Each structure stands twice: as structure tokens, then as C-alpha cells.
GROMACS .gro file of C-alpha atoms in nm:
model
  369
    1UNK     CA    1  -2.253  -9.132  -8.979
    2UNK     CA    2  -2.263  -8.737  -9.020
    3UNK     CA    3  -2.480  -8.623  -9.332
    4UNK     CA    4  -2.418  -8.313  -9.487
    5UNK     CA    5  -2.728  -8.088  -9.463
    6UNK     CA    6  -2.889  -7.970  -9.786
    7UNK     CA    7  -2.934  -7.603  -9.776
    8UNK     CA    8  -3.162  -7.582 -10.090
    9UNK     CA    9  -3.316  -7.858 -10.329
   10UNK     CA   10  -3.282  -7.942 -10.666
   11UNK     CA   11  -3.308  -7.666 -10.943
   12UNK     CA   12  -3.172  -7.411 -10.685
   13UNK     CA   13  -2.890  -7.665 -10.544
   14UNK     CA   14  -2.606  -7.542 -10.773
   15UNK     CA   15  -2.646  -7.169 -10.738
   16UNK     CA   16  -2.682  -7.192 -10.363
   17UNK     CA   17  -2.364  -7.424 -10.342
   18UNK     CA   18  -2.167  -7.129 -10.492
   19UNK     CA   19  -2.315  -6.879 -10.273
   20UNK     CA   20  -2.327  -7.047  -9.941
   21UNK     CA   21  -2.005  -7.166  -9.751
   22UNK     CA   22  -1.960  -7.540  -9.709
   23UNK     CA   23  -2.094  -7.692  -9.396
   24UNK     CA   24  -1.803  -7.894  -9.240
   25UNK     CA   25  -1.834  -8.176  -8.970
   26UNK     CA   26  -1.777  -8.056  -8.628
   27UNK     CA   27  -1.466  -8.262  -8.585
   28UNK     CA   28  -1.285  -8.062  -8.874
   29UNK     CA   29  -1.264  -7.782  -8.601
   30UNK     CA   30  -1.105  -7.986  -8.338
   31UNK     CA   31  -0.724  -7.948  -8.269
   32UNK     CA   32  -0.545  -8.239  -8.397
   33UNK     CA   33  -0.394  -8.483  -8.132
   34UNK     CA   34  -0.043  -8.453  -8.105
   35UNK     CA   35   0.220  -8.712  -8.038
   36UNK     CA   36   0.501  -8.779  -7.797
   37UNK     CA   37   0.629  -9.108  -7.756
   38UNK     CA   38   0.966  -9.142  -7.601
   39UNK     CA   39   1.092  -9.497  -7.605
   40UNK     CA   40   1.381  -9.531  -7.868
   41UNK     CA   41   1.660  -9.766  -7.752
   42UNK     CA   42   1.900  -9.602  -8.001
   43UNK     CA   43   2.178  -9.427  -7.838
   44UNK     CA   44   2.325  -9.085  -7.973
   45UNK     CA   45   2.646  -8.917  -7.859
   46UNK     CA   46   2.700  -8.568  -7.837
   47UNK     CA   47   3.007  -8.351  -7.780
   48UNK     CA   48   2.898  -8.069  -7.550
   49UNK     CA   49   3.128  -7.763  -7.541
   50UNK     CA   50   3.095  -7.483  -7.278
   51UNK     CA   51   3.296  -7.183  -7.337
   52UNK     CA   52   3.362  -6.929  -7.070
   53UNK     CA   53   3.478  -6.576  -7.073
   54UNK     CA   54   3.519  -6.379  -6.749
   55UNK     CA   55   3.608  -5.967  -6.720
   56UNK     CA   56   3.834  -5.977  -6.424
   57UNK     CA   57   3.855  -5.686  -6.151
   58UNK     CA   58   4.198  -5.673  -5.978
   59UNK     CA   59   4.284  -6.004  -5.791
   60UNK     CA   60   4.249  -6.379  -5.863
   61UNK     CA   61   3.939  -6.544  -5.977
   62UNK     CA   62   3.785  -6.896  -6.021
   63UNK     CA   63   3.540  -7.063  -6.251
   64UNK     CA   64   3.368  -7.386  -6.193
   65UNK     CA   65   3.205  -7.562  -6.516
   66UNK     CA   66   2.952  -7.866  -6.444
   67UNK     CA   67   3.039  -8.190  -6.646
   68UNK     CA   68   2.839  -8.506  -6.680
   69UNK     CA   69   2.897  -8.753  -6.397
   70UNK     CA   70   2.603  -8.971  -6.468
   71UNK     CA   71   2.619  -9.345  -6.577
   72UNK     CA   72   2.311  -9.527  -6.616
   73UNK     CA   73   2.127  -9.718  -6.855
   74UNK     CA   74   2.008  -9.411  -7.041
   75UNK     CA   75   2.327  -9.190  -7.005
   76UNK     CA   76   2.708  -9.240  -7.056
   77UNK     CA   77   2.915  -8.982  -6.954
   78UNK     CA   78   3.216  -9.085  -7.166
   79UNK     CA   79   3.509  -8.808  -7.157
   80UNK     CA   80   3.598  -8.450  -7.083
   81UNK     CA   81   3.870  -8.250  -7.201
   82UNK     CA   82   3.944  -7.875  -7.144
   83UNK     CA   83   4.169  -7.577  -7.215
   84UNK     CA   84   4.239  -7.255  -7.020
   85UNK     CA   85   4.480  -6.974  -6.972
   86UNK     CA   86   4.452  -7.042  -6.615
   87UNK     CA   87   4.525  -7.346  -6.417
   88UNK     CA   88   4.252  -7.614  -6.459
   89UNK     CA   89   4.180  -7.951  -6.342
   90UNK     CA   90   3.892  -8.198  -6.294
   91UNK     CA   91   3.738  -8.147  -5.949
   92UNK     CA   92   3.450  -8.294  -5.747
   93UNK     CA   93   3.242  -8.140  -5.467
   94UNK     CA   94   3.313  -8.430  -5.227
   95UNK     CA   95   2.993  -8.525  -5.081
   96UNK     CA   96   2.735  -8.537  -5.383
   97UNK     CA   97   2.955  -8.670  -5.642
   98UNK     CA   98   2.894  -8.362  -5.886
   99UNK     CA   99   3.179  -8.342  -6.102
  100UNK     CA  100   3.337  -8.022  -6.280
  101UNK     CA  101   3.627  -7.841  -6.433
  102UNK     CA  102   3.783  -7.591  -6.184
  103UNK     CA  103   3.979  -7.314  -6.315
  104UNK     CA  104   4.181  -7.062  -6.095
  105UNK     CA  105   4.340  -6.723  -6.267
  106UNK     CA  106   4.604  -6.545  -6.117
  107UNK     CA  107   4.581  -6.146  -6.062
  108UNK     CA  108   4.650  -5.943  -6.340
  109UNK     CA  109   4.488  -6.204  -6.580
  110UNK     CA  110   4.295  -5.962  -6.824
  111UNK     CA  111   4.034  -6.204  -6.932
  112UNK     CA  112   3.975  -6.553  -6.800
  113UNK     CA  113   3.904  -6.849  -7.048
  114UNK     CA  114   3.782  -7.179  -7.022
  115UNK     CA  115   3.685  -7.425  -7.260
  116UNK     CA  116   3.528  -7.770  -7.160
  117UNK     CA  117   3.416  -8.030  -7.405
  118UNK     CA  118   3.250  -8.356  -7.262
  119UNK     CA  119   3.142  -8.630  -7.492
  120UNK     CA  120   2.809  -8.812  -7.350
  121UNK     CA  121   2.576  -9.082  -7.493
  122UNK     CA  122   2.192  -9.050  -7.437
  123UNK     CA  123   1.865  -9.234  -7.500
  124UNK     CA  124   1.503  -9.227  -7.420
  125UNK     CA  125   1.376  -9.339  -7.092
  126UNK     CA  126   1.056  -9.539  -7.080
  127UNK     CA  127   0.911  -9.755  -6.821
  128UNK     CA  128   0.657 -10.048  -6.850
  129UNK     CA  129   0.435 -10.008  -6.540
  130UNK     CA  130   0.291 -10.361  -6.630
  131UNK     CA  131   0.613 -10.532  -6.581
  132UNK     CA  132   0.813 -10.541  -6.250
  133UNK     CA  133   1.145 -10.683  -6.243
  134UNK     CA  134   1.397 -10.814  -6.010
  135UNK     CA  135   1.573 -10.451  -5.897
  136UNK     CA  136   1.791 -10.454  -5.612
  137UNK     CA  137   1.673 -10.239  -5.306
  138UNK     CA  138   1.968 -10.070  -5.142
  139UNK     CA  139   1.778  -9.944  -4.808
  140UNK     CA  140   2.080  -9.733  -4.725
  141UNK     CA  141   2.127  -9.539  -5.033
  142UNK     CA  142   1.746  -9.493  -5.102
  143UNK     CA  143   1.712  -9.332  -4.723
  144UNK     CA  144   1.941  -9.087  -4.832
  145UNK     CA  145   1.667  -8.971  -5.114
  146UNK     CA  146   1.432  -8.900  -4.843
  147UNK     CA  147   1.621  -8.655  -4.651
  148UNK     CA  148   1.560  -8.294  -4.667
  149UNK     CA  149   1.808  -8.057  -4.794
  150UNK     CA  150   1.865  -7.690  -4.783
  151UNK     CA  151   1.620  -7.567  -5.030
  152UNK     CA  152   1.400  -7.895  -5.023
  153UNK     CA  153   1.254  -7.945  -4.687
  154UNK     CA  154   1.009  -8.263  -4.610
  155UNK     CA  155   0.800  -8.085  -4.325
  156UNK     CA  156   0.587  -7.769  -4.275
  157UNK     CA  157   0.423  -7.679  -4.594
  158UNK     CA  158   0.560  -7.948  -4.817
  159UNK     CA  159   0.432  -8.200  -4.603
  160UNK     CA  160   0.119  -8.049  -4.574
  161UNK     CA  161   0.089  -8.028  -4.961
  162UNK     CA  162   0.206  -8.393  -5.006
  163UNK     CA  163  -0.067  -8.518  -4.757
  164UNK     CA  164  -0.354  -8.320  -4.932
  165UNK     CA  165  -0.257  -8.439  -5.252
  166UNK     CA  166  -0.211  -8.807  -5.183
  167UNK     CA  167  -0.513  -8.820  -4.963
  168UNK     CA  168  -0.690  -9.161  -5.037
  169UNK     CA  169  -0.379  -9.305  -5.257
  170UNK     CA  170  -0.261  -9.640  -5.187
  171UNK     CA  171   0.082  -9.747  -5.283
  172UNK     CA  172   0.358  -9.543  -5.424
  173UNK     CA  173   0.283  -9.555  -5.778
  174UNK     CA  174  -0.080  -9.402  -5.681
  175UNK     CA  175   0.114  -9.145  -5.454
  176UNK     CA  176   0.352  -9.047  -5.726
  177UNK     CA  177   0.065  -9.008  -5.992
  178UNK     CA  178  -0.150  -8.778  -5.728
  179UNK     CA  179   0.154  -8.553  -5.678
  180UNK     CA  180   0.228  -8.525  -6.029
  181UNK     CA  181  -0.119  -8.457  -6.100
  182UNK     CA  182  -0.147  -8.211  -5.835
  183UNK     CA  183   0.159  -8.001  -5.950
  184UNK     CA  184   0.009  -7.992  -6.290
  185UNK     CA  185  -0.319  -7.873  -6.186
  186UNK     CA  186  -0.196  -7.631  -5.910
  187UNK     CA  187   0.157  -7.502  -5.980
  188UNK     CA  188   0.224  -7.288  -6.306
  189UNK     CA  189   0.548  -7.196  -6.519
  190UNK     CA  190   0.635  -6.837  -6.473
  191UNK     CA  191   0.856  -6.721  -6.760
  192UNK     CA  192   0.997  -6.423  -6.603
  193UNK     CA  193   1.185  -6.638  -6.345
  194UNK     CA  194   1.549  -6.599  -6.388
  195UNK     CA  195   1.738  -6.896  -6.529
  196UNK     CA  196   1.576  -7.210  -6.410
  197UNK     CA  197   1.464  -7.086  -6.066
  198UNK     CA  198   1.630  -7.093  -5.729
  199UNK     CA  199   1.447  -7.429  -5.632
  200UNK     CA  200   1.334  -7.281  -5.297
  201UNK     CA  201   1.038  -7.488  -5.211
  202UNK     CA  202   0.887  -7.316  -4.914
  203UNK     CA  203   0.939  -6.987  -5.093
  204UNK     CA  204   0.708  -7.136  -5.370
  205UNK     CA  205   0.421  -7.269  -5.130
  206UNK     CA  206   0.422  -6.946  -4.934
  207UNK     CA  207   0.301  -6.787  -5.264
  208UNK     CA  208  -0.083  -6.772  -5.309
  209UNK     CA  209  -0.041  -6.965  -5.604
  210UNK     CA  210   0.291  -7.131  -5.623
  211UNK     CA  211   0.492  -7.093  -5.972
  212UNK     CA  212   0.836  -7.083  -6.112
  213UNK     CA  213   1.052  -7.290  -6.355
  214UNK     CA  214   1.185  -7.631  -6.371
  215UNK     CA  215   1.433  -7.611  -6.080
  216UNK     CA  216   1.136  -7.488  -5.873
  217UNK     CA  217   0.875  -7.723  -5.994
  218UNK     CA  218   1.055  -8.046  -5.996
  219UNK     CA  219   1.208  -7.943  -5.662
  220UNK     CA  220   0.870  -7.921  -5.528
  221UNK     CA  221   0.782  -8.265  -5.670
  222UNK     CA  222   1.072  -8.416  -5.517
  223UNK     CA  223   1.009  -8.258  -5.168
  224UNK     CA  224   0.644  -8.367  -5.169
  225UNK     CA  225   0.760  -8.735  -5.273
  226UNK     CA  226   1.034  -8.750  -4.997
  227UNK     CA  227   0.781  -8.592  -4.748
  228UNK     CA  228   0.560  -8.890  -4.781
  229UNK     CA  229   0.865  -9.152  -4.782
  230UNK     CA  230   0.910  -9.200  -5.146
  231UNK     CA  231   1.286  -9.171  -5.265
  232UNK     CA  232   1.293  -8.892  -5.525
  233UNK     CA  233   1.572  -8.659  -5.664
  234UNK     CA  234   1.635  -8.410  -5.926
  235UNK     CA  235   1.893  -8.414  -6.216
  236UNK     CA  236   2.027  -8.120  -6.339
  237UNK     CA  237   2.131  -8.091  -6.693
  238UNK     CA  238   2.092  -7.921  -7.034
  239UNK     CA  239   1.876  -8.002  -7.348
  240UNK     CA  240   2.093  -8.079  -7.645
  241UNK     CA  241   1.895  -8.104  -7.959
  242UNK     CA  242   1.532  -8.030  -8.084
  243UNK     CA  243   1.262  -8.287  -7.969
  244UNK     CA  244   1.175  -8.572  -8.216
  245UNK     CA  245   0.799  -8.524  -8.166
  246UNK     CA  246   0.793  -8.161  -8.278
  247UNK     CA  247   0.746  -7.990  -7.930
  248UNK     CA  248   0.973  -7.674  -7.949
  249UNK     CA  249   0.979  -7.643  -7.568
  250UNK     CA  250   1.093  -7.975  -7.516
  251UNK     CA  251   1.412  -7.937  -7.701
  252UNK     CA  252   1.726  -7.710  -7.750
  253UNK     CA  253   1.890  -7.567  -8.061
  254UNK     CA  254   2.226  -7.726  -8.049
  255UNK     CA  255   2.422  -7.423  -8.152
  256UNK     CA  256   2.282  -7.209  -7.869
  257UNK     CA  257   2.212  -7.376  -7.526
  258UNK     CA  258   2.334  -7.123  -7.280
  259UNK     CA  259   1.973  -7.092  -7.193
  260UNK     CA  260   1.857  -7.456  -7.233
  261UNK     CA  261   1.960  -7.597  -6.903
  262UNK     CA  262   1.698  -7.779  -6.777
  263UNK     CA  263   1.628  -7.996  -6.446
  264UNK     CA  264   1.429  -8.337  -6.463
  265UNK     CA  265   1.327  -8.551  -6.169
  266UNK     CA  266   1.308  -8.934  -6.080
  267UNK     CA  267   1.148  -9.127  -5.829
  268UNK     CA  268   1.232  -9.487  -5.683
  269UNK     CA  269   0.950  -9.760  -5.720
  270UNK     CA  270   0.998 -10.094  -5.605
  271UNK     CA  271   1.023 -10.354  -5.911
  272UNK     CA  272   1.115 -10.074  -6.137
  273UNK     CA  273   1.389  -9.890  -5.989
  274UNK     CA  274   1.453  -9.500  -6.074
  275UNK     CA  275   1.163  -9.391  -6.283
  276UNK     CA  276   1.187  -9.072  -6.492
  277UNK     CA  277   0.924  -8.797  -6.388
  278UNK     CA  278   0.904  -8.445  -6.534
  279UNK     CA  279   0.581  -8.240  -6.409
  280UNK     CA  280   0.775  -7.911  -6.462
  281UNK     CA  281   0.786  -7.969  -6.841
  282UNK     CA  282   0.408  -8.050  -6.837
  283UNK     CA  283   0.355  -7.683  -6.702
  284UNK     CA  284   0.622  -7.580  -6.964
  285UNK     CA  285   0.414  -7.706  -7.260
  286UNK     CA  286   0.118  -7.572  -7.093
  287UNK     CA  287   0.231  -7.226  -7.051
  288UNK     CA  288   0.482  -7.165  -7.361
  289UNK     CA  289   0.405  -7.416  -7.637
  290UNK     CA  290   0.113  -7.235  -7.801
  291UNK     CA  291   0.050  -6.862  -7.790
  292UNK     CA  292  -0.236  -6.907  -7.545
  293UNK     CA  293  -0.170  -7.042  -7.242
  294UNK     CA  294  -0.318  -7.391  -7.177
  295UNK     CA  295  -0.487  -7.459  -6.860
  296UNK     CA  296  -0.623  -7.789  -6.901
  297UNK     CA  297  -0.404  -8.106  -6.890
  298UNK     CA  298  -0.644  -8.290  -7.114
  299UNK     CA  299  -0.587  -8.021  -7.404
  300UNK     CA  300  -0.484  -8.209  -7.730
  301UNK     CA  301  -0.141  -8.032  -7.712
  302UNK     CA  302  -0.073  -8.124  -7.345
  303UNK     CA  303  -0.239  -8.455  -7.311
  304UNK     CA  304   0.036  -8.673  -7.471
  305UNK     CA  305   0.320  -8.509  -7.269
  306UNK     CA  306   0.130  -8.524  -6.957
  307UNK     CA  307   0.062  -8.897  -6.992
  308UNK     CA  308   0.408  -8.971  -7.115
  309UNK     CA  309   0.661  -8.770  -6.891
  310UNK     CA  310   0.524  -8.969  -6.580
  311UNK     CA  311   0.776  -9.267  -6.656
  312UNK     CA  312   0.923  -9.138  -6.991
  313UNK     CA  313   1.173  -8.890  -7.084
  314UNK     CA  314   1.304  -8.809  -7.427
  315UNK     CA  315   1.686  -8.856  -7.485
  316UNK     CA  316   1.775  -8.534  -7.622
  317UNK     CA  317   1.880  -8.392  -7.282
  318UNK     CA  318   2.196  -8.458  -7.072
  319UNK     CA  319   2.207  -8.466  -6.678
  320UNK     CA  320   2.517  -8.335  -6.512
  321UNK     CA  321   2.466  -8.452  -6.191
  322UNK     CA  322   2.176  -8.510  -5.906
  323UNK     CA  323   2.378  -8.296  -5.634
  324UNK     CA  324   2.214  -8.068  -5.388
  325UNK     CA  325   2.388  -7.836  -5.123
  326UNK     CA  326   2.711  -7.814  -5.347
  327UNK     CA  327   3.033  -7.739  -5.202
  328UNK     CA  328   3.240  -7.599  -5.480
  329UNK     CA  329   3.623  -7.685  -5.408
  330UNK     CA  330   3.819  -7.353  -5.303
  331UNK     CA  331   3.511  -7.137  -5.324
  332UNK     CA  332   3.480  -6.866  -5.051
  333UNK     CA  333   3.099  -6.840  -5.131
  334UNK     CA  334   2.824  -7.041  -4.954
  335UNK     CA  335   2.743  -7.392  -5.087
  336UNK     CA  336   2.518  -7.409  -5.399
  337UNK     CA  337   2.149  -7.536  -5.389
  338UNK     CA  338   2.247  -7.731  -5.720
  339UNK     CA  339   2.512  -7.692  -6.002
  340UNK     CA  340   2.359  -7.673  -6.343
  341UNK     CA  341   2.536  -7.326  -6.461
  342UNK     CA  342   2.882  -7.203  -6.495
  343UNK     CA  343   3.006  -7.056  -6.150
  344UNK     CA  344   3.259  -6.782  -6.102
  345UNK     CA  345   3.434  -6.589  -5.830
  346UNK     CA  346   3.642  -6.299  -5.837
  347UNK     CA  347   3.802  -6.081  -5.553
  348UNK     CA  348   3.460  -5.888  -5.551
  349UNK     CA  349   3.295  -6.235  -5.457
  350UNK     CA  350   3.063  -6.452  -5.661
  351UNK     CA  351   2.971  -6.339  -5.996
  352UNK     CA  352   2.586  -6.316  -6.137
  353UNK     CA  353   2.544  -6.597  -6.369
  354UNK     CA  354   2.303  -6.399  -6.567
  355UNK     CA  355   2.513  -6.089  -6.600
  356UNK     CA  356   2.686  -6.104  -6.956
  357UNK     CA  357   2.864  -5.791  -6.942
  358UNK     CA  358   3.071  -5.983  -6.643
  359UNK     CA  359   3.032  -6.333  -6.708
  360UNK     CA  360   3.002  -6.455  -7.074
  361UNK     CA  361   2.952  -6.855  -7.171
  362UNK     CA  362   2.829  -7.041  -7.446
  363UNK     CA  363   2.700  -7.400  -7.478
  364UNK     CA  364   2.675  -7.595  -7.801
  365UNK     CA  365   2.628  -7.950  -7.890
  366UNK     CA  366   2.739  -8.143  -8.191
  367UNK     CA  367   2.609  -8.500  -8.259
  368UNK     CA  368   2.875  -8.743  -8.369
  369UNK     CA  369   2.861  -9.071  -8.503
   0.00000   0.00000   0.00000
């Protein structure tokens, strides 16, 4: 038991107490332990609205807005409605299953406008690593999720990093944890990267110290998993609401979500099925949750997130799709590495999605009963 030190004795004690600072126990200065406990089974339903305005040069134009096409035990993609001053329709990329609203605008249209509202229900994901169930194992489907993509190779630098990270690990769960821990310790979030990053894994690893944002960091996680035979994939979506656990970086302002896009990952584990993974958000909390850059995953701010995002995710986020190498129907530009942002093309080519003077869009979410 801690005993407060007496600085002076008896007759001088009262005056000394007034003059000297109070000696506090050492633990009073420690940062409080934070809480992050996704696991609620309560469904939440949101109407998510994307509004696009595109200033047009002479000639025709097209806009593609992703909409949710994921139906799982943690997300239900319920409906989509839209309006436009062009010709708009629901479309698919064909091979990867990404759904979108595709709008075409005739030459002479002064300003292209498209509004899309999708209703989606979400809830937390939480795996019980101690409970293995009877999960159907589709070998053909899972083989597809160990293949390389244009931006996520499974050989060369990626495989070298994965073999280094998993040295001595036995079994898929141990290998997953080794890769997850390696990324949290060796990759950092770089706030200056535009958007969510490009997801170019080799370009990251060629850096002396790999860095990026969620589409980069979780793509690296997926590539490393695939390179050692563990099926893994990215889920591309957007944060819809603040975090229930007080982490400002793990939530979004429902009224202004145009910069709230976020890529999560998942891996397939026998006996558990597809399990949520998000090492990128661990690095985000380390870099941006506090004014100081936290370098240690055992820090009391980071530790709860680091522990839970290996298998759990909060349901304040919506996935659009899990597609890579997306071919936009009717597009003249090259395939997209992923589809998480609105995309536009004019007679001058593909529009920079981060150039608001050309391409304005907003995203908002409204929770409904």
C-alpha cells in the first residue's frame, strides 16, 4: 500500500502542508486506459447520400458513383435510388461485382448533376477465437483471394516481407497475427498522402520506411497474407458515424463524409470464416489520435484498438465492395485499382477526384429508425 510521505512533523506539519505541493502516487500521472470493445449485435440503418456536380468542358461526360453491394451477417445493402440531369442507371463492373450508378451527360450540358441515396444496415463484427464453428470452405472461391492483382503482387518484395514477418509462426492464425503485428511496428500512416492512397504495394515496399494510408497499408496486409497462402481481401467503404468509444479518428462526421472513405481488410480462417482485420486503423490512431505521434502499440491509447482490430470492427462504417482492377462500364480510361470514390470522365479524359474546382461531391449519412 502506498504511504504518503510526511515532509515535516507534528508542530510544523500544518504550515508545511500549506507551503508544499501535495505528493501524489505515481500512478496518478499515468494516462488512463482507453476502451474499444466492438461487439454490439444491434443493427443500425443509414441513408447514405452522395451528391456530385461536374463542371463540363465541351463534349460528353460520364460519372460513376459506387453504391453498397455487400450482403453479409454484418451488413445488409437494402436499396438505392438516384436522380440526375443525365441518363443514369444501376451498373456493375462485370467481373468483380462492384455496383455503381452510371450517369451519362450529353454535350452542351452546363453542369452534370447526380444524387445517389443508398440505404444500408450495419452492425459490429467480433470474432470469438476460442469458438470454432462449422464454416463451409469453398476452395475455388478462396483460391481467387490468394491471387495477385495489378497493385497487390504476391511475389518479390511482398513475399519476402511476409516470410520474414511469419518466421517461426505455425498455423494461419499465428501467421495472420505476425503479419498484423509487423505492419503496426514497421509501417506508418502518412497524412500527406492524397485520399486513401493508391494501394500500390510494391511502391510502398521500395521506400526505405513504408508508409501510406488505409488503401496502401491494408493492401500490404492483404498481399502479405496472400503470399503465404492465406485468403485475404480489402473492403472499400466509408465511415458513417462517430465511434461509440470516443476515438475521433475511428469515426466520421455524418454530415460531411466526403473525406471519410476507409478501406478495411479481412482474412479467411478455417473454422471462423471471413474475419475482420484493420492494421491501417491501428497506424491511424498511433499517428493522429493525439497531438503526439505514438510509436508504441502498447501505449494505453493504442493498445485497446490494436488488440480488437485483429478480429473485430465497429459497425459505424459501410462497405461498397471488395473489388480490385475495376473496369468501369463505358469508360475510356484504364481500370481502377479499386472503387471507393466517385469517378468522372469528360472529353478531356478522367477527372482528378481531388480537384474540387472541377469535380465537387459531398457524402452524408442519416441514421433512420
